[in-house]
XYZ file of C-alpha atoms in Angstrom:
783
model
C -44.006 53.263 -88.221
C -44.700 50.951 -91.130
C -48.194 50.589 -92.550
C -49.978 47.267 -91.988
C -48.899 44.808 -94.687
C -51.785 44.033 -97.037
C -52.488 40.432 -98.001
C -51.302 40.860 -101.577
C -47.911 42.018 -100.278
C -47.583 38.854 -98.200
C -47.926 36.843 -101.389
C -45.306 38.964 -103.037
C -42.919 38.501 -100.128
C -43.448 34.753 -100.254
C -42.727 34.649 -103.993
C -39.346 36.341 -103.604
C -38.117 33.652 -101.252
C -38.614 34.977 -97.744
C -41.223 32.329 -96.824
C -38.946 29.770 -95.127
C -37.874 32.310 -92.491
C -41.378 33.429 -91.519
C -42.544 32.347 -88.050
C -44.372 35.324 -86.521
C -47.401 37.251 -87.718
C -48.775 40.170 -85.739
C -52.449 41.120 -85.543
C -53.390 44.515 -84.168
C -56.765 45.568 -82.833
C -58.812 48.723 -83.163
C -57.083 49.853 -86.350
C -53.658 50.136 -84.767
C -50.597 49.692 -86.939
C -47.914 47.062 -86.528
C -44.325 48.000 -85.860
C -41.593 48.340 -88.468
C -40.235 45.016 -89.552
C -43.278 43.035 -88.469
C -45.480 41.031 -90.785
C -48.765 42.449 -89.545
C -52.486 42.813 -90.145
C -55.317 44.569 -88.400
C -57.825 41.732 -88.886
C -57.623 38.203 -87.549
C -59.063 36.583 -90.659
C -56.394 38.279 -92.779
C -53.733 36.757 -90.548
C -55.262 33.290 -90.931
C -55.423 33.767 -94.700
C -51.740 34.645 -94.636
C -51.015 31.415 -92.762
C -52.756 29.389 -95.482
C -50.830 31.256 -98.170
C -47.526 30.645 -96.415
C -48.341 26.927 -96.149
C -49.047 26.824 -99.869
C -45.632 28.419 -100.429
C -43.884 25.634 -98.530
C -43.636 27.031 -95.005
C -44.007 24.007 -92.688
C -42.667 25.297 -89.371
C -44.894 26.404 -86.490
C -46.357 29.838 -87.158
C -47.407 32.155 -84.357
C -50.220 34.657 -84.662
C -49.565 37.301 -82.031
C -52.813 39.019 -81.040
C -51.800 42.377 -79.716
C -53.561 44.163 -76.889
C -57.141 45.202 -77.598
C -60.609 43.926 -78.450
C -61.333 41.780 -81.487
C -65.033 41.761 -82.368
C -66.296 38.943 -84.532
C -68.870 39.000 -87.295
C -68.407 35.230 -87.657
C -66.464 32.594 -85.700
C -62.709 32.249 -86.063
C -62.227 29.014 -88.033
C -59.027 26.989 -87.880
C -58.770 24.126 -90.346
C -56.191 21.417 -91.109
C -54.245 23.648 -93.522
C -53.456 26.120 -90.720
C -51.362 23.886 -88.477
C -48.956 23.791 -86.774
C -50.085 27.132 -85.363
C -50.022 29.170 -82.169
C -52.490 31.973 -81.487
C -51.058 33.917 -78.584
C -52.590 36.896 -76.838
C -50.971 39.371 -74.493
C -52.886 37.939 -71.563
C -56.564 37.375 -70.829
C -56.782 40.859 -69.312
C -55.372 42.512 -72.445
C -56.365 40.503 -75.529
C -60.123 40.017 -75.769
C -62.184 38.262 -78.433
C -65.867 39.187 -78.318
C -68.956 37.905 -80.061
C -70.783 41.175 -79.518
C -71.403 44.351 -81.434
C -71.082 47.874 -80.077
C -74.514 49.475 -80.227
C -74.976 53.180 -80.869
C -78.571 53.824 -79.823
C -80.090 57.279 -79.978
C -82.019 57.384 -76.756
C -85.318 59.042 -76.062
C -87.347 59.085 -72.881
C -90.152 56.514 -72.874
C -91.398 57.287 -69.359
C -89.961 58.484 -66.062
C -87.704 55.419 -65.783
C -87.357 53.757 -69.177
C -85.479 54.942 -72.255
C -86.108 53.731 -75.803
C -83.988 53.626 -78.962
C -84.691 52.395 -82.495
C -82.144 49.798 -83.639
C -81.696 48.125 -87.020
C -82.291 44.480 -87.899
C -78.549 43.826 -88.045
C -78.270 45.025 -84.441
C -80.399 42.139 -83.077
C -78.895 40.530 -79.974
C -79.862 38.181 -77.138
C -77.819 39.587 -74.234
C -77.024 43.183 -73.353
C -73.893 44.410 -71.604
C -73.562 47.965 -70.375
C -70.094 49.167 -69.383
C -68.979 45.539 -69.215
C -71.781 44.304 -66.953
C -74.597 42.039 -68.061
C -78.054 43.554 -67.824
C -81.223 41.594 -67.060
C -83.713 40.671 -69.762
C -87.119 41.820 -68.445
C -88.356 39.002 -66.223
C -90.611 37.775 -63.447
C -89.774 37.362 -60.700
C -87.042 39.967 -60.581
C -83.410 38.913 -60.361
C -82.150 38.155 -56.845
C -78.671 36.677 -56.563
C -79.772 34.732 -53.482
C -83.149 33.752 -54.931
C -82.345 30.110 -55.678
C -83.337 28.612 -59.024
C -82.605 31.148 -61.799
C -81.926 33.690 -59.043
C -85.643 34.010 -58.525
C -88.624 31.791 -59.320
C -92.369 31.855 -58.779
C -95.230 29.373 -59.109
C -97.366 32.010 -60.837
C -94.746 32.984 -63.433
C -97.005 31.887 -66.298
C -100.365 31.842 -64.586
C -103.344 32.994 -66.738
C -103.756 35.954 -64.381
C -100.213 37.149 -65.049
C -100.343 36.379 -68.774
C -103.469 38.500 -68.972
C -101.399 41.550 -68.009
C -99.106 41.150 -71.044
C -100.032 42.952 -74.248
C -97.986 40.544 -76.384
C -97.095 37.132 -74.885
C -95.493 35.976 -78.143
C -91.752 35.588 -77.674
C -91.865 35.172 -73.905
C -89.144 32.775 -72.744
C -90.106 30.306 -70.022
C -87.614 28.458 -67.849
C -88.882 25.637 -65.625
C -87.318 22.855 -63.639
C -88.090 19.203 -64.300
C -90.798 17.978 -61.909
C -88.160 15.841 -60.174
C -85.634 18.698 -60.343
C -83.516 16.635 -62.752
C -82.375 19.645 -64.734
C -84.646 22.054 -66.556
C -86.665 22.938 -69.626
C -86.827 26.070 -71.771
C -89.702 27.215 -73.959
C -90.711 30.102 -76.201
C -94.300 31.314 -76.297
C -96.068 31.413 -79.660
C -99.194 33.019 -78.250
C -102.125 32.259 -75.956
C -104.860 29.616 -76.316
C -108.581 29.988 -75.577
C -107.971 29.106 -71.913
C -105.487 31.906 -71.392
C -102.492 29.540 -71.318
C -99.328 29.998 -73.324
C -98.795 28.028 -76.530
C -95.226 26.803 -76.111
C -92.482 25.361 -78.278
C -89.301 23.855 -76.876
C -88.889 21.697 -73.793
C -86.406 19.465 -75.627
C -83.443 20.222 -73.361
C -83.873 17.235 -71.018
C -83.834 13.501 -71.748
C -86.307 12.627 -68.986
C -89.633 14.105 -70.152
C -91.894 15.491 -67.437
C -94.270 18.309 -66.653
C -92.842 21.617 -65.493
C -92.094 21.894 -61.810
C -95.077 23.599 -60.194
C -92.890 26.047 -58.251
C -89.522 26.527 -59.916
C -90.474 28.685 -62.899
C -89.259 31.960 -64.345
C -90.391 33.977 -67.371
C -88.471 36.634 -69.286
C -88.574 38.668 -72.477
C -91.897 40.288 -71.571
C -92.194 44.066 -71.861
C -94.581 44.447 -68.910
C -92.027 42.767 -66.632
C -89.500 45.551 -67.286
C -90.016 47.084 -63.874
C -86.639 47.575 -62.132
C -83.304 49.240 -62.957
C -80.951 47.146 -65.074
C -83.689 45.439 -67.104
C -84.114 45.664 -70.882
C -86.420 44.489 -73.650
C -86.016 44.363 -77.455
C -89.292 44.190 -79.364
C -89.956 42.615 -82.775
C -89.487 46.000 -84.451
C -85.998 46.312 -82.930
C -86.913 48.967 -80.422
C -84.693 48.678 -77.375
C -86.224 49.595 -74.013
C -83.870 50.008 -71.042
C -84.135 51.152 -67.433
C -80.633 52.341 -66.459
C -79.222 51.545 -63.079
C -78.890 54.443 -60.709
C -75.795 56.509 -61.440
C -75.401 55.258 -65.032
C -75.058 57.936 -67.685
C -76.897 56.267 -70.519
C -75.682 58.585 -73.289
C -72.014 57.773 -72.590
C -72.370 54.108 -71.664
C -70.714 51.344 -73.700
C -73.591 49.202 -75.027
C -72.740 45.739 -76.361
C -75.221 43.289 -77.899
C -74.241 39.604 -78.149
C -74.611 38.161 -81.659
C -72.323 35.125 -82.131
C -73.037 31.538 -81.002
C -69.436 30.346 -81.393
C -66.241 32.362 -81.111
C -63.553 29.852 -82.134
C -64.017 26.670 -84.162
C -61.136 24.245 -84.686
C -62.578 21.659 -87.050
C -61.158 18.849 -89.150
C -62.019 15.190 -89.704
C -60.448 11.981 -88.458
C -58.777 11.348 -91.839
C -57.444 14.906 -91.954
C -57.454 16.373 -88.442
C -56.398 19.829 -87.382
C -53.005 19.217 -85.812
C -50.739 21.020 -83.391
C -52.709 24.126 -82.429
C -52.040 26.174 -79.298
C -54.350 28.916 -78.041
C -53.178 30.994 -75.078
C -53.417 34.322 -73.304
C -56.855 35.384 -74.613
C -60.192 36.251 -73.048
C -63.217 34.870 -74.914
C -66.361 36.752 -74.087
C -69.938 37.274 -75.271
C -71.504 34.243 -76.942
C -75.204 33.710 -77.444
C -77.535 31.476 -75.506
C -78.243 28.249 -77.335
C -81.268 26.965 -75.401
C -83.525 26.828 -78.447
C -81.016 25.167 -80.779
C -81.282 21.483 -81.717
C -80.345 19.223 -78.810
C -79.422 15.566 -78.926
C -79.719 12.897 -76.224
C -76.552 11.637 -74.562
C -77.575 7.987 -74.848
C -79.758 7.003 -71.875
C -78.390 9.654 -69.528
C -80.722 12.361 -68.242
C -79.131 14.820 -70.651
C -79.801 16.265 -74.021
C -77.184 18.715 -75.170
C -76.402 21.341 -77.781
C -73.286 20.183 -79.608
C -71.420 23.445 -79.603
C -69.693 26.052 -77.493
C -67.813 29.336 -77.483
C -64.738 27.241 -78.314
C -65.616 24.189 -80.415
C -63.219 21.357 -81.282
C -63.923 18.480 -83.664
C -61.521 16.353 -85.647
C -58.345 17.505 -83.904
C -55.034 16.117 -82.722
C -52.763 17.830 -80.210
C -54.726 21.003 -79.551
C -54.290 23.026 -76.368
C -56.203 25.934 -74.842
C -54.169 27.390 -71.999
C -54.160 30.473 -69.788
C -57.373 31.776 -71.298
C -60.467 33.245 -69.711
C -63.964 32.332 -70.877
C -66.696 34.456 -69.366
C -70.079 36.059 -69.979
C -71.148 33.274 -72.322
C -74.747 32.232 -72.970
C -74.114 28.523 -73.636
C -71.287 25.988 -73.286
C -67.775 27.362 -72.860
C -65.551 24.644 -74.421
C -67.011 21.711 -76.357
C -64.808 18.835 -77.565
C -66.934 16.892 -80.039
C -66.516 13.480 -81.675
C -63.011 12.514 -82.868
C -60.332 14.334 -80.884
C -57.014 13.091 -79.514
C -54.536 14.702 -77.125
C -56.555 17.791 -76.299
C -55.166 19.757 -73.344
C -57.297 22.357 -71.561
C -55.249 23.875 -68.771
C -54.990 26.890 -66.485
C -58.139 28.516 -67.844
C -60.638 30.590 -65.885
C -64.211 29.715 -66.872
C -67.022 31.590 -65.151
C -70.415 33.217 -65.680
C -71.415 30.684 -68.310
C -74.969 29.827 -69.367
C -74.433 26.078 -69.726
C -71.493 23.713 -69.080
C -67.853 24.646 -68.568
C -65.955 21.917 -70.435
C -67.630 19.075 -72.343
C -66.128 15.984 -73.984
C -68.870 14.314 -76.024
C -68.380 11.590 -78.621
C -70.702 10.376 -81.338
C -73.381 7.743 -80.724
C -72.211 6.268 -84.027
C -69.233 4.946 -82.070
C -71.497 3.134 -79.582
C -72.548 -0.471 -80.107
C -76.284 -1.120 -79.635
C -77.021 2.372 -78.322
C -80.295 3.368 -76.690
C -81.386 6.954 -76.236
C -83.858 7.214 -73.389
C -84.314 5.765 -69.921
C -87.019 3.298 -70.973
C -85.425 2.216 -74.259
C -83.287 -0.896 -74.713
C -81.932 -3.305 -77.320
C -83.021 -6.935 -76.766
C -80.125 -9.223 -75.894
C -80.759 -11.387 -78.949
C -80.233 -8.331 -81.185
C -77.313 -6.857 -79.243
C -73.855 -6.323 -80.703
C -71.588 -8.480 -78.517
C -68.235 -6.912 -79.454
C -66.570 -4.993 -76.622
C -65.587 -1.366 -76.858
C -66.260 1.375 -79.419
C -67.424 0.760 -82.956
C -65.172 3.437 -84.492
C -62.979 6.371 -83.442
C -65.498 9.231 -83.409
C -65.008 10.074 -79.742
C -62.579 12.148 -77.632
C -59.713 10.303 -75.975
C -56.276 10.719 -74.397
C -57.049 14.251 -73.283
C -56.451 16.350 -70.178
C -58.437 18.959 -68.221
C -55.929 20.327 -65.730
C -55.686 23.293 -63.375
C -58.815 25.123 -64.480
C -60.914 27.399 -62.268
C -64.571 26.763 -63.158
C -67.435 28.443 -61.311
C -70.843 30.046 -61.827
C -71.683 27.793 -64.749
C -75.228 26.721 -65.581
C -76.562 30.234 -65.161
C -79.320 29.492 -67.696
C -79.329 25.722 -68.238
C -79.546 23.452 -65.203
C -78.768 20.008 -66.652
C -75.120 21.028 -66.878
C -71.747 20.382 -65.255
C -68.433 22.094 -64.693
C -66.891 19.182 -66.616
C -69.071 16.812 -68.650
C -67.846 13.524 -70.176
C -69.953 11.273 -72.406
C -69.057 8.673 -75.058
C -65.352 9.242 -74.450
C -62.278 7.359 -73.224
C -59.208 8.163 -71.149
C -59.980 11.736 -70.102
C -57.901 12.991 -67.153
C -59.505 15.704 -65.009
C -57.012 16.955 -62.438
C -56.377 19.879 -60.080
C -59.513 21.787 -61.067
C -61.510 23.969 -58.678
C -65.214 23.712 -59.525
C -67.971 25.348 -57.496
C -71.182 27.416 -57.512
C -72.979 25.201 -60.029
C -76.659 24.190 -60.275
C -76.050 20.463 -60.670
C -72.901 18.284 -60.741
C -69.404 19.700 -60.670
C -68.208 16.722 -62.725
C -70.562 14.393 -64.595
C -69.852 11.191 -66.525
C -72.949 10.464 -68.569
C -72.324 6.808 -69.418
C -69.832 3.965 -69.072
C -68.578 4.254 -72.624
C -65.652 3.650 -72.517
C -64.103 4.480 -69.173
C -60.448 4.902 -68.437
C -61.000 8.385 -67.009
C -58.902 9.634 -64.099
C -60.377 12.254 -61.771
C -57.781 13.393 -59.256
C -56.910 16.308 -56.973
C -60.041 18.264 -57.826
C -61.837 20.564 -55.381
C -65.583 20.369 -56.074
C -68.140 22.040 -53.807
C -71.217 24.314 -53.658
C -72.905 21.940 -56.077
C -76.512 20.858 -56.787
C -77.575 24.389 -55.865
C -80.591 24.486 -58.181
C -81.555 20.861 -58.749
C -82.106 17.639 -56.820
C -81.211 13.943 -56.497
C -77.618 14.406 -57.617
C -74.036 14.807 -56.441
C -70.890 16.899 -56.600
C -69.663 14.059 -58.786
C -72.383 12.197 -60.652
C -72.390 9.412 -63.197
C -74.770 7.151 -65.048
C -74.007 3.824 -66.653
C -77.054 2.938 -68.674
C -74.945 0.984 -71.126
C -75.765 -2.128 -73.155
C -76.433 -4.311 -70.103
C -78.769 -1.811 -68.460
C -82.518 -2.391 -68.586
C -85.303 -0.285 -67.030
C -86.832 -3.418 -65.525
C -84.735 -4.368 -62.521
C -85.484 -8.103 -62.621
C -84.741 -8.289 -66.331
C -81.425 -6.502 -65.884
C -80.484 -8.793 -63.016
C -81.099 -11.816 -65.211
C -79.221 -10.341 -68.193
C -76.081 -9.841 -66.113
C -76.449 -13.179 -64.316
C -76.395 -14.842 -67.731
C -73.556 -12.582 -68.987
C -71.387 -11.564 -65.981
C -68.885 -9.604 -68.099
C -71.543 -7.641 -69.992
C -71.191 -4.495 -67.781
C -67.605 -4.223 -69.059
C -68.500 -4.407 -72.737
C -68.877 -0.623 -72.802
C -67.052 0.379 -69.606
C -63.999 -1.459 -70.913
C -61.556 0.485 -68.738
C -61.736 1.309 -65.038
C -62.546 4.913 -64.177
C -60.495 6.147 -61.225
C -61.677 8.793 -58.752
C -58.879 9.559 -56.288
C -57.447 12.255 -54.056
C -60.326 14.703 -54.566
C -62.201 16.885 -52.088
C -65.964 16.889 -52.642
C -68.774 18.676 -50.866
C -72.464 18.567 -51.741
C -74.975 20.025 -49.293
C -78.008 18.997 -51.355
C -77.141 15.457 -52.350
C -74.180 13.118 -52.316
C -70.518 14.026 -52.544
C -69.940 11.089 -54.904
C -73.067 9.788 -56.638
C -72.765 6.753 -58.906
C -76.234 6.463 -60.365
C -78.115 3.943 -62.494
C -75.747 1.222 -63.654
C -72.429 3.054 -63.192
C -69.841 0.270 -63.391
C -66.103 -0.410 -63.300
C -64.947 2.319 -60.892
C -62.103 2.505 -58.401
C -62.745 5.236 -55.817
C -60.074 5.920 -53.204
C -58.359 8.586 -51.105
C -61.223 11.068 -51.417
C -62.242 13.542 -48.726
C -66.039 13.839 -48.669
C -67.057 16.828 -46.571
C -70.814 16.360 -46.314
C -72.788 14.115 -48.664
C -71.099 10.726 -48.396
C -70.815 8.181 -51.202
C -73.734 6.594 -53.018
C -73.535 3.531 -55.269
C -76.748 2.714 -57.055
C -77.158 -0.526 -59.017
C -74.019 -1.294 -60.975
C -71.055 -3.633 -61.028
C -67.357 -3.852 -60.243
C -66.928 -0.791 -58.001
C -64.182 -0.690 -55.379
C -64.493 2.086 -52.785
C -61.613 2.189 -50.318
C -59.681 4.525 -48.058
C -62.104 7.446 -48.266
C -63.247 9.790 -45.469
C -66.968 10.616 -45.277
C -67.474 13.400 -42.739
C -70.910 13.709 -41.120
C -72.213 11.060 -43.512
C -71.480 7.600 -44.794
C -72.182 4.934 -47.349
C -75.386 4.791 -49.405
C -75.726 1.445 -51.239
C -78.969 1.524 -53.234
C -80.770 -1.323 -55.048
C -77.749 -3.564 -55.567
C -77.873 -6.824 -57.486
C -76.825 -10.230 -56.171
C -73.569 -10.385 -58.105
C -72.397 -6.786 -58.172
C -68.823 -7.659 -57.126
C -68.718 -4.337 -55.278
C -66.146 -3.692 -52.545
C -66.325 -1.143 -49.697
C -63.365 -1.331 -47.299
C -60.875 0.683 -45.220
C -63.148 3.760 -45.198
C -63.895 6.174 -42.356
C -67.648 6.740 -42.105
C -69.628 8.890 -39.687
C -73.018 7.194 -39.910
C -74.473 3.758 -40.280
C -74.772 2.397 -43.819
C -77.885 3.790 -45.493
C -78.840 0.778 -47.585
C -82.002 0.721 -49.697
C -83.480 -2.404 -51.357
C -80.325 -4.498 -51.617
C -80.532 -8.031 -53.005
C -77.020 -8.657 -51.687
C -74.044 -6.796 -50.190
C -71.490 -7.274 -52.946
C -68.123 -8.961 -52.794
C -66.687 -7.371 -49.623
C -67.987 -4.804 -47.126
C -65.514 -4.833 -44.265
C -62.624 -3.244 -42.375
C -64.346 0.148 -42.102
C -64.267 2.586 -39.192
C -67.507 3.803 -37.571
C -68.105 6.607 -35.047
C -70.004 4.531 -32.527
C -71.003 1.004 -31.595
C -74.620 1.486 -32.679
C -73.621 2.207 -36.277
C -71.216 -0.725 -36.369
C -73.787 -3.142 -34.937
C -76.313 -2.008 -37.528
C -73.886 -3.103 -40.266
C -72.925 -6.328 -38.553
C -76.567 -7.266 -38.116
C -76.829 -6.992 -41.910
C -74.045 -9.571 -42.234
C -71.223 -7.188 -43.204
C -68.344 -5.342 -41.503
C -67.438 -8.245 -39.237
C -63.856 -6.936 -38.929
C -64.743 -3.251 -38.785
C -64.203 -1.092 -35.694
C -65.597 2.035 -34.043
C -64.241 4.801 -31.854
C -62.723 8.258 -31.922
C -61.072 8.965 -35.255
C -58.517 11.406 -33.829
C -57.938 13.782 -36.735
C -54.752 15.838 -36.670
C -56.506 19.216 -37.110
C -60.110 18.977 -38.265
C -60.799 22.702 -37.752
C -58.022 23.556 -40.217
C -59.157 20.941 -42.732
C -56.409 18.423 -42.006
C -58.218 15.107 -41.661
C -55.165 12.925 -41.462
C -55.491 10.700 -38.430
C -53.017 10.651 -35.594
C -50.645 7.818 -34.891
C -52.391 5.454 -32.549
C -55.864 6.068 -34.010
C -57.885 2.884 -34.217
C -58.778 3.916 -37.780
C -55.289 2.819 -38.785
C -55.951 -0.657 -37.409
C -58.632 -1.380 -39.997
C -56.211 -0.561 -42.822
C -56.961 3.119 -43.407
C -53.941 5.028 -44.727
C -53.458 8.780 -44.557
C -53.408 10.781 -47.779
C -52.418 14.370 -48.526
C -54.868 17.128 -47.578
C -53.257 20.136 -49.296
C -53.241 19.134 -52.955
C -56.879 19.812 -53.897
C -57.861 22.227 -56.645
C -55.870 24.619 -58.803
C -52.159 25.020 -58.204
C -51.613 27.826 -60.722
C -50.756 30.759 -58.446
C -52.918 33.310 -60.228
C -55.983 31.065 -60.301
C -55.345 29.893 -56.750
C -55.482 33.489 -55.547
C -58.952 33.810 -57.127
C -60.370 30.430 -56.151
C -62.668 29.797 -53.212
C -62.262 26.781 -50.961
C -65.068 24.877 -49.220
C -66.039 25.365 -45.599
C -64.829 22.677 -43.240
C -67.872 21.162 -41.555
C -68.502 21.013 -37.858
C -68.387 17.378 -36.811
C -71.721 16.141 -35.515
C -70.869 12.512 -34.787
C -68.485 10.518 -32.681
C -66.136 11.512 -29.914
C -64.655 14.296 -32.055
C -67.883 16.275 -31.814
C -68.559 18.870 -29.115
C -71.816 18.014 -27.335
C -72.165 21.561 -25.953
C -71.381 23.348 -29.213
C -73.718 25.520 -31.210
C -73.920 24.269 -34.780
C -74.871 25.954 -38.056
C -77.647 24.227 -39.981
C -79.524 25.641 -42.972
C -79.202 29.199 -41.671
C -80.110 28.332 -38.084
C -78.001 28.028 -34.958
C -78.851 24.770 -33.188
C -77.677 22.920 -30.086
C -78.392 19.877 -28.008
C -80.831 20.227 -25.098
C -78.442 19.437 -22.249
C -79.704 21.177 -19.091
C -82.770 20.989 -16.897
C -83.247 24.726 -17.447
C -83.479 24.254 -21.220
C -85.802 21.305 -20.728
C -88.064 23.258 -18.382
C -88.146 26.373 -20.569
C -89.287 24.329 -23.551
C -91.770 22.168 -21.658
C -90.060 18.890 -22.561
C -90.675 15.567 -20.830
C -86.967 14.645 -21.014
C -83.608 16.337 -21.458
C -83.362 15.694 -25.169
C -84.040 17.345 -28.513
C -82.441 20.019 -30.704
C -83.005 23.671 -29.797
C -83.129 26.397 -32.459
C -81.078 29.136 -30.837
C -81.480 31.651 -33.689
C -82.537 31.816 -37.342
C -81.230 33.996 -40.177
C -83.951 35.734 -42.177
C -82.730 34.925 -45.708
C -81.958 31.235 -45.369
C -83.549 27.822 -45.746
C -84.572 27.837 -42.091
C -85.605 31.495 -42.262
C -87.922 30.791 -45.180
C -89.596 27.925 -43.331
C -92.142 27.835 -40.511
C -89.443 27.152 -37.942
C -89.131 29.689 -35.145
C -86.441 30.601 -32.660
C -86.967 28.532 -29.517
C -88.481 25.538 -31.303
C -87.168 22.147 -30.206
C -86.976 19.492 -32.919
C -87.984 16.089 -31.521
C -88.859 14.090 -34.668
C -87.533 14.067 -38.247
C -89.162 11.815 -40.837
C -90.577 9.813 -37.948
C -87.180 9.267 -36.295
C -86.701 10.351 -32.704
C -84.348 13.323 -32.374
C -82.523 13.468 -29.052
C -79.321 15.147 -30.278
C -77.920 17.196 -33.122
C -76.289 13.977 -34.336
C -79.724 12.348 -34.606
C -81.015 15.309 -36.614
C -78.019 15.161 -38.943
C -78.507 11.417 -39.493
C -82.083 12.047 -40.586
C -81.117 15.100 -42.621
C -78.312 13.307 -44.469
C -80.627 10.383 -45.188
C -83.498 12.437 -46.637
C -81.847 15.674 -47.786
C -81.685 14.512 -51.406
C -85.500 14.599 -51.499
C -85.402 18.369 -51.046
C -87.596 18.444 -47.938
C -87.733 17.198 -44.359
C -90.796 16.455 -42.217
C -90.208 17.663 -38.676
C -92.068 17.647 -35.376
C -91.164 20.500 -33.061
C -92.206 21.457 -29.543
C -93.382 25.068 -29.413
C -95.200 26.548 -26.432
C -95.353 23.039 -24.935
C -97.300 21.763 -27.962
C -96.313 19.563 -30.892
C -96.262 21.193 -34.338
C -95.778 19.425 -37.665
C -93.538 21.347 -40.090
C -92.274 20.570 -43.579
C -89.001 22.335 -44.324
C -87.811 22.668 -47.917
C -84.065 22.103 -47.707
C -83.461 24.407 -50.683
C -84.516 27.998 -51.164
């Protein structure tokens, strides 16, 4: 076996004329040697240096760095610059080639007490996350970690109460996580001490663009020694003493201890005038990157977001870069961040999971935006506004693809996050991704600048799990035309009808996706979102909401157990809603007008249709039994002869959602198909699942008599699971729900209409009959 070729020998080889034939360089891990005949190194940076040397010697062909099986631990990020390309960095597979931003710790343990061990580390060992035998351990916290505990997997109103703070010997350095008072994402703080009133002195709270007080309930504190009270928790003090309570069965002296030290793992950075070109990254697992919650954040224009511009993989100033067949996991911040000028980026067939912030982000520069504003209440007066359409320069991502990625369990620390985030970008295609188990949106578009995005064949569900007033897909459009005063904005657009398209210059298309949101809307176009075409989407629960905006066409969608939510529309929105199957009446709020066309839709019953027609819309719409081919199996194509076809609805494919890569498909979850509550397709005698309770219609005299009802109507709670939304409420088995938010509840369908209308608020006011008496109950619809 040949010894690894030192860098100086590479230069020598190049000088004697072998350079033009070089195409492969081999990097070995863990001190292993390369094979005879291979140009090889045992350090990644040496291989990259060799690439630069070969380029200087005239080698212009694509070079391939082969990362052999093993772990590559970084003391600084891998940096790829323009002089490296064209270049491939190829691993042996994400299960074999692993790049880590952590250091192996070698603590000498001593007993601290009956449960906790202690070891003295050095300053250079400092870390922010601890992994033991490959599993992340819990930074000492209150309340304790509970996977099913809701926000931050456990929250408590008294997390930073003076009474609790008083039990801490040293509150300095405590990390506080709290939701926004409206649950619009979260905030993060670090304690600098305690004031004279026993309250923490905090820094931070800059991670959200909608300032507010902390939520009074959804709070969690960590990095406090006194909260180290269960197995699996750890604490590192200011003197670098590590305290750890091992989990039962762990042999602490032989355990692999890893401390996370790097913010970024891979940086591919050039500039527009000299971009990094033609780079391919594949077959690698990227693991262990630091949290970035206390780094500098910047606002994404007037969206609700501020964001840290960085990630485990960071791209800026690139052209034709791909990251494929990689795994990104156990990361404290963003996974992949595509910043400012980038063209033809392809992110495909990656598995992204257990990530502290967002999965994939495309974020341009505000310097490319004409007349930008940076907070909800800010605006540029029309007289001072730049009137040129489109971007000001090229410092934004464009012509890029996010395809066939499995993205789940993101936002484990930060809550104003998304599986895929797009802001100040153009022409981004997001297709065939499976995105689920996220605290807020699965896919978010933060502004209208500059549109042209295509979202298709995605499977997005289990969303808005730890936040409120949001959707599986969410967007904002607080662009140049948008103004916080509704009347002013209405007048601005009346005077300048094309102004909403000055930034949203291209139509964004949302088609052929499957969405499910149980705590908001399936598709949620928020403040000012404009220039959208939304069609052929299967919405499993939350329906479609269009808040004030312009030029949206919504057609040929199916909204199971829900419907259409037009909110605060303007007189001249030019919106269109047609050829859709809805399951409820339109849930309009404060409309000045009903847009350009609301018609030819299919309703479940005459009552819902008449409601719309009495509003002056849907004159050619119909109602009746939809007649799905196989709803229980998730096939919501309608049968030949269904009246839904008469209003112009056309069937679309039901088996193309989510990842198609066979390996990722075998790992991916799929959403539950809902029981149908409305219309002739529903089973009036069925027992339905709702928020952890089994419910049914009161249908017999025996049920009526047993509950002491004055009519055969209401919704009976047959049973309640202990750890569930219903189980954590004051509801009891045998209760009969008769009112919800003041609406009479005769059937499960009535309850679902009320629930779908008010669910986004996070609570529901109910009246139940219990022991022949009325009881008022408020149920929080989230844990």
